[in-house]
GROMACS .gro file of C-alpha atoms in nm:
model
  223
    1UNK     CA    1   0.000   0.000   0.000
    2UNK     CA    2   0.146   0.316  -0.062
    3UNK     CA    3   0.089   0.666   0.133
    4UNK     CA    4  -0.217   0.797   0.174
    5UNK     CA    5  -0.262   1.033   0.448
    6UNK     CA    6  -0.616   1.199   0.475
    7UNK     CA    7  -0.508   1.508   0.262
    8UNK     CA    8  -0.311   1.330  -0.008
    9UNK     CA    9  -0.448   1.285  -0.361
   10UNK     CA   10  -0.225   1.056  -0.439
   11UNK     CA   11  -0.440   0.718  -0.521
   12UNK     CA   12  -0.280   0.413  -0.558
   13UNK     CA   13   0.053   0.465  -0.748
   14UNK     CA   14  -0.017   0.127  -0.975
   15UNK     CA   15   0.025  -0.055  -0.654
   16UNK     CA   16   0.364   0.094  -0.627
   17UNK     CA   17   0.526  -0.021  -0.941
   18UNK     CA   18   0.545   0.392  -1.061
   19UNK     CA   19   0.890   0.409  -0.893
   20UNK     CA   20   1.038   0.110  -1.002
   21UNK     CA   21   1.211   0.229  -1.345
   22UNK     CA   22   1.410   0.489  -1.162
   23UNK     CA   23   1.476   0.272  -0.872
   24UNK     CA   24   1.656   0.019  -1.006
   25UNK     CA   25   1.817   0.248  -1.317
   26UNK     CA   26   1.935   0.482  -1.105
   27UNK     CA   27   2.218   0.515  -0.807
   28UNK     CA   28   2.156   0.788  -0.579
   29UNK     CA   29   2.437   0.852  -0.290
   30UNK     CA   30   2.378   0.591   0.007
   31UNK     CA   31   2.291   0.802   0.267
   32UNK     CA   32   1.930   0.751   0.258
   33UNK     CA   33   1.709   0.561   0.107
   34UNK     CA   34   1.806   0.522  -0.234
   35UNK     CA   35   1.682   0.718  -0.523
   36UNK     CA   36   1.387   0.845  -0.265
   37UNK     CA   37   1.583   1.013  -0.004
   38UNK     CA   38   1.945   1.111  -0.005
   39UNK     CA   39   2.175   1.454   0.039
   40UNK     CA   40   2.551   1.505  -0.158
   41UNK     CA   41   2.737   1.817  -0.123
   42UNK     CA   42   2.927   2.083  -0.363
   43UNK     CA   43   3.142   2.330  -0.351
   44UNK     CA   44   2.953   2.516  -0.029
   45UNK     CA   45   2.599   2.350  -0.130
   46UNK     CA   46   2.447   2.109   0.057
   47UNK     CA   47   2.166   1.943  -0.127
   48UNK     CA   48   1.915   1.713   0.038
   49UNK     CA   49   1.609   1.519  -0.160
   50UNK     CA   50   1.322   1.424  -0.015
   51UNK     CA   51   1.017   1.223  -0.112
   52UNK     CA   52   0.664   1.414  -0.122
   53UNK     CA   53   0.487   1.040  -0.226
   54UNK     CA   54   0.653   0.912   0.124
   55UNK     CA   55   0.587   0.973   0.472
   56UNK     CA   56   0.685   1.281   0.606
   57UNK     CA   57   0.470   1.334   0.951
   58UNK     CA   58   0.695   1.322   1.286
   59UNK     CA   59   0.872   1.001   1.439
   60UNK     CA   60   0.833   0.851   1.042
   61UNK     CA   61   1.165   0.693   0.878
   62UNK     CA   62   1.188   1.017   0.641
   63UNK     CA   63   1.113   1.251   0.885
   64UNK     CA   64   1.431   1.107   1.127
   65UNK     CA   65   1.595   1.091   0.836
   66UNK     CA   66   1.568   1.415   0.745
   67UNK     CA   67   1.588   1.579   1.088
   68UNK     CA   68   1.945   1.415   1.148
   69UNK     CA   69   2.047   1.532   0.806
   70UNK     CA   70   1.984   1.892   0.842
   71UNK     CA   71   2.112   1.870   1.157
   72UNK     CA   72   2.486   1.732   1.058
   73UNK     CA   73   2.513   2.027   0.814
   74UNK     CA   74   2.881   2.194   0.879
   75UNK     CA   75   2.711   2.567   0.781
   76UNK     CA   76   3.073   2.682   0.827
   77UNK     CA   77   3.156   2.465   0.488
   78UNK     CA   78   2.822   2.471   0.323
   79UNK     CA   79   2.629   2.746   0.432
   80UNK     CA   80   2.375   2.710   0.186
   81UNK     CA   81   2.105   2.491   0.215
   82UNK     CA   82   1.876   2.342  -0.025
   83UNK     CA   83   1.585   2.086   0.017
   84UNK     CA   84   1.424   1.951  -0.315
   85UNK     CA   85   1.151   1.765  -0.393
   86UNK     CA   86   0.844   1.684  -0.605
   87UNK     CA   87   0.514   1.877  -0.477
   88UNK     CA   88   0.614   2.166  -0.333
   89UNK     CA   89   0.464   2.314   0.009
   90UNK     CA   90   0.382   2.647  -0.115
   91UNK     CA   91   0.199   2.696  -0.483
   92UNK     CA   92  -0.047   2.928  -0.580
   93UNK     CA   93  -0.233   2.821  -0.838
   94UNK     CA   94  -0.600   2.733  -0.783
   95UNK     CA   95  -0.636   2.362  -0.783
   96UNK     CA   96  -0.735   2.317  -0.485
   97UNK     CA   97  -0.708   1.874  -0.418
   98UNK     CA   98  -0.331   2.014  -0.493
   99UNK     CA   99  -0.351   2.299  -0.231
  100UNK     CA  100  -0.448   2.059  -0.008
  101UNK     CA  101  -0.150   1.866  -0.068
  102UNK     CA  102   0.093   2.139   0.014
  103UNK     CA  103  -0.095   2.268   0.337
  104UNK     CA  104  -0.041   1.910   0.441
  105UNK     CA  105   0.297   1.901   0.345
  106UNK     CA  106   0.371   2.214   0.595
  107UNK     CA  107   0.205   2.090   0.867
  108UNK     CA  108   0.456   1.820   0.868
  109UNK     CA  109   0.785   1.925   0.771
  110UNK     CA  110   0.740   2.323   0.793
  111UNK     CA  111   0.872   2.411   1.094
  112UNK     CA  112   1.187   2.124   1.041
  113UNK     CA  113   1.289   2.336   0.747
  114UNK     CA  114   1.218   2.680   0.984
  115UNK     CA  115   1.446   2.533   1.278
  116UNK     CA  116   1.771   2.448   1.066
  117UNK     CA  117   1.737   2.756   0.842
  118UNK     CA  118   1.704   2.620   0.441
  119UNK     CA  119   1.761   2.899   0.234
  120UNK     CA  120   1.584   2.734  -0.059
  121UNK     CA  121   1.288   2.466  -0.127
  122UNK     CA  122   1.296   2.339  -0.508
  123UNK     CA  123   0.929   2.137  -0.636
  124UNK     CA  124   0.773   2.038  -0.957
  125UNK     CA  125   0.455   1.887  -1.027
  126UNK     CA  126   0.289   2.187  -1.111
  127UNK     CA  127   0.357   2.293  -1.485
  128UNK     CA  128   0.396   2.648  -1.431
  129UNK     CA  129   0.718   2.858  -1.274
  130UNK     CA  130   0.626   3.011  -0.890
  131UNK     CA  131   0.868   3.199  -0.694
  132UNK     CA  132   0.776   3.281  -0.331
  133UNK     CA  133   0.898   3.597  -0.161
  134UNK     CA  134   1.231   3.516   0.089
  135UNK     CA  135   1.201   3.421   0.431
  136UNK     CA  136   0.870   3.233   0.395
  137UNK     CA  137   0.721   3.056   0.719
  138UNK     CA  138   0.379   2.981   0.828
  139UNK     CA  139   0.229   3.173   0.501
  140UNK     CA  140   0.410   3.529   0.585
  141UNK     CA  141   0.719   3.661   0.428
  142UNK     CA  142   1.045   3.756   0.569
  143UNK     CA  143   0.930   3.526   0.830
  144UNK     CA  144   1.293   3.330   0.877
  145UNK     CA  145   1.167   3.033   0.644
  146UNK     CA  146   1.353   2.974   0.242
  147UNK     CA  147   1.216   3.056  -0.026
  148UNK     CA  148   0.997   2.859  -0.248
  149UNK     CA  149   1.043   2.800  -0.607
  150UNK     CA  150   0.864   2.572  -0.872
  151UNK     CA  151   0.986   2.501  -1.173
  152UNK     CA  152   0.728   2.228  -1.342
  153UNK     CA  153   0.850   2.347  -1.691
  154UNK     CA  154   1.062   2.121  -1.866
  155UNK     CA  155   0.823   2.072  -2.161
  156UNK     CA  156   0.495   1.956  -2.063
  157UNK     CA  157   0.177   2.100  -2.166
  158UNK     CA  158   0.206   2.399  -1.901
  159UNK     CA  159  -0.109   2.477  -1.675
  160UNK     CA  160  -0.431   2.707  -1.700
  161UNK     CA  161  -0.464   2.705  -1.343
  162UNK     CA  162  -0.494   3.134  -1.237
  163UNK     CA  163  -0.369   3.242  -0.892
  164UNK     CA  164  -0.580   3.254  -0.580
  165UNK     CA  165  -0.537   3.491  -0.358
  166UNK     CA  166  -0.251   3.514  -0.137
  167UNK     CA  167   0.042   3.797  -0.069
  168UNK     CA  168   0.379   3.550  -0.118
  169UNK     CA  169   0.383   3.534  -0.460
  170UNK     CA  170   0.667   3.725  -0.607
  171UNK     CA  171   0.673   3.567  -0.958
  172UNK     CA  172   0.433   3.372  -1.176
  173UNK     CA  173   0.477   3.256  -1.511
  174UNK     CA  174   0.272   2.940  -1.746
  175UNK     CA  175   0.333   3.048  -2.102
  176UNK     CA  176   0.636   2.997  -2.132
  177UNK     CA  177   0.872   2.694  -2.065
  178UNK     CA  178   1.233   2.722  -1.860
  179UNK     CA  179   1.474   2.593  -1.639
  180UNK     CA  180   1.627   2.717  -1.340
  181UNK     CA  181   1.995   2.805  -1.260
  182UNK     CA  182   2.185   2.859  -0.915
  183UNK     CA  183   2.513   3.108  -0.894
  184UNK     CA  184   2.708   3.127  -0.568
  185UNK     CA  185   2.895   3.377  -0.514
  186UNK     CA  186   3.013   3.305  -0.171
  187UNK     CA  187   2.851   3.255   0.142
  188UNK     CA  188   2.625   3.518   0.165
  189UNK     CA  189   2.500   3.543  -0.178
  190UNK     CA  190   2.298   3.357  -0.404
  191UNK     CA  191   2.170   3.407  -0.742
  192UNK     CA  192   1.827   3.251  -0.917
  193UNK     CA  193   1.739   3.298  -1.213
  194UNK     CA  194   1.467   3.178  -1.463
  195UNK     CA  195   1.583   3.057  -1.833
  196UNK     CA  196   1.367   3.082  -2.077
  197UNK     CA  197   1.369   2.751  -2.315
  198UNK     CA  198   1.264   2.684  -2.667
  199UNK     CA  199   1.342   2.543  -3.014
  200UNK     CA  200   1.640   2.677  -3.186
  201UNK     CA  201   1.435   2.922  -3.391
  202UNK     CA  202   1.326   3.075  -3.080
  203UNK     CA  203   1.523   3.350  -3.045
  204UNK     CA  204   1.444   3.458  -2.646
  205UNK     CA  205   1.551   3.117  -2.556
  206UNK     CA  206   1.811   3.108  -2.330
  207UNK     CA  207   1.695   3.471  -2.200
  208UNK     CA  208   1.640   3.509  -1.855
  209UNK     CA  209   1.271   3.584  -1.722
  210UNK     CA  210   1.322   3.613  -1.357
  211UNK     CA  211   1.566   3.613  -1.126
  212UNK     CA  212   1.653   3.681  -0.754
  213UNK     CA  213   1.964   3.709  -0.494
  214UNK     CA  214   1.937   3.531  -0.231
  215UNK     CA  215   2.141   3.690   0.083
  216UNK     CA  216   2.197   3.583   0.429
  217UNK     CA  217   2.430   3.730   0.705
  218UNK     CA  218   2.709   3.500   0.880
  219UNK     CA  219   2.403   3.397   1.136
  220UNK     CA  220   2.217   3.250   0.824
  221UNK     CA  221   1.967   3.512   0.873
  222UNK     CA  222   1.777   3.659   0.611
  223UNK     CA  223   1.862   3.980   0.441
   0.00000   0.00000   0.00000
């Protein structure tokens, strides 16, 4: 049976077969629990993955997991923090079975990501781009949370969903299809931006369409 907590939408997931390509094509680093949660570091990133299709809620294997994780970060060697994963916990589009699913998602992992400072939360499974102002926690900005991008844009058809109302959307874009890319500069600033994608008779591919630095003092604290 796979994870259905009261708020999910998630059905059945073929019985649990959907994640068996990618588990046994791909090797993720063994610190987890193989290609569904793991962390790797570079350069002064750390990087952890999590599973939104798995248990998150309190005293669950993830949620240890992911606790002692965040917690053995050296912030003196990689002070920046990023936590990725498929449905994101903040989205403002209105489908609401889907808004559902992220309200659910911060009631159990929210305040983890609040108490070891991430700077950044990356999702998909939304077809549109959504950037969230800085500092996000609890729905307010400049609140001491990360910030909250999704990037669901790869090439799908994107969505028609419109935007219901809330004040932490910064940027919102579904016409157009992109990718995102991360500069560090060093530890107190980092740069997001929004790249436009197309076919190579598109000539604003490879343009940026949004983009955002990201600073923090030496306390992690947002700027």
């Amino acid at each position: 049976h796979g994870f259905t907590p009261e708020w999910g939408n998630f059905g059945d997931d073929s019985g649990g077969e959907c994640g068996v390509p990618t588990a046994r094509r791909f090797t993720m680093p063994a610190n987890g629990n193989g290609v569904f949660w793991y962390s790797h570091e570079y350069a002064s990133v750390h990087t952890t993955t999590i599973s939104s299709e798995h248990d998150l809620g309190p005293g669950s294997l993830q949620y240890k997991w992911l606790e002692a994780d965040l917690k053995s970060i050296n912030r003196t060697a990689t002070p920046w923090v990023l936590v990725e994963m498929h449905r994101p916990l903040y989205e403002s589009e209105d489908f609401w079975d889907q808004t559902v699913v992220s309200v659910g998602l911060r009631y159990e992992i929210e305040d983890l990501l609040y108490k070891y400072k991430v700077d950044m939360v990356l999702a998909g499974h939304y077809h549109a781009y959504v950037r969230t102002c800085d500092g996000l926690y609890q729905s307010r900005c400049h609140n001491g949370g990360p910030v909250h991008i999704t990037v669901g844009t790869a090439g799908a058809a994107l969505d028609a969903g419109r935007l219901y109302q809330q004040n932490w959307t910064e940027y919102f874009d579904h016409t157009e299809w992109g990718y995102g890319r991360i500069t560090v500069s060093n530890a107190s600033h980092l740069h997001w931006e929004f790249v436009r994608a197309g076919p190579t008779n598109d000539t604003r591919a490879g343009t940026v369409s949004d983009d955002v630095w990201i600073v923090r003092n030496t306390n992690r604290n947002r700027m």
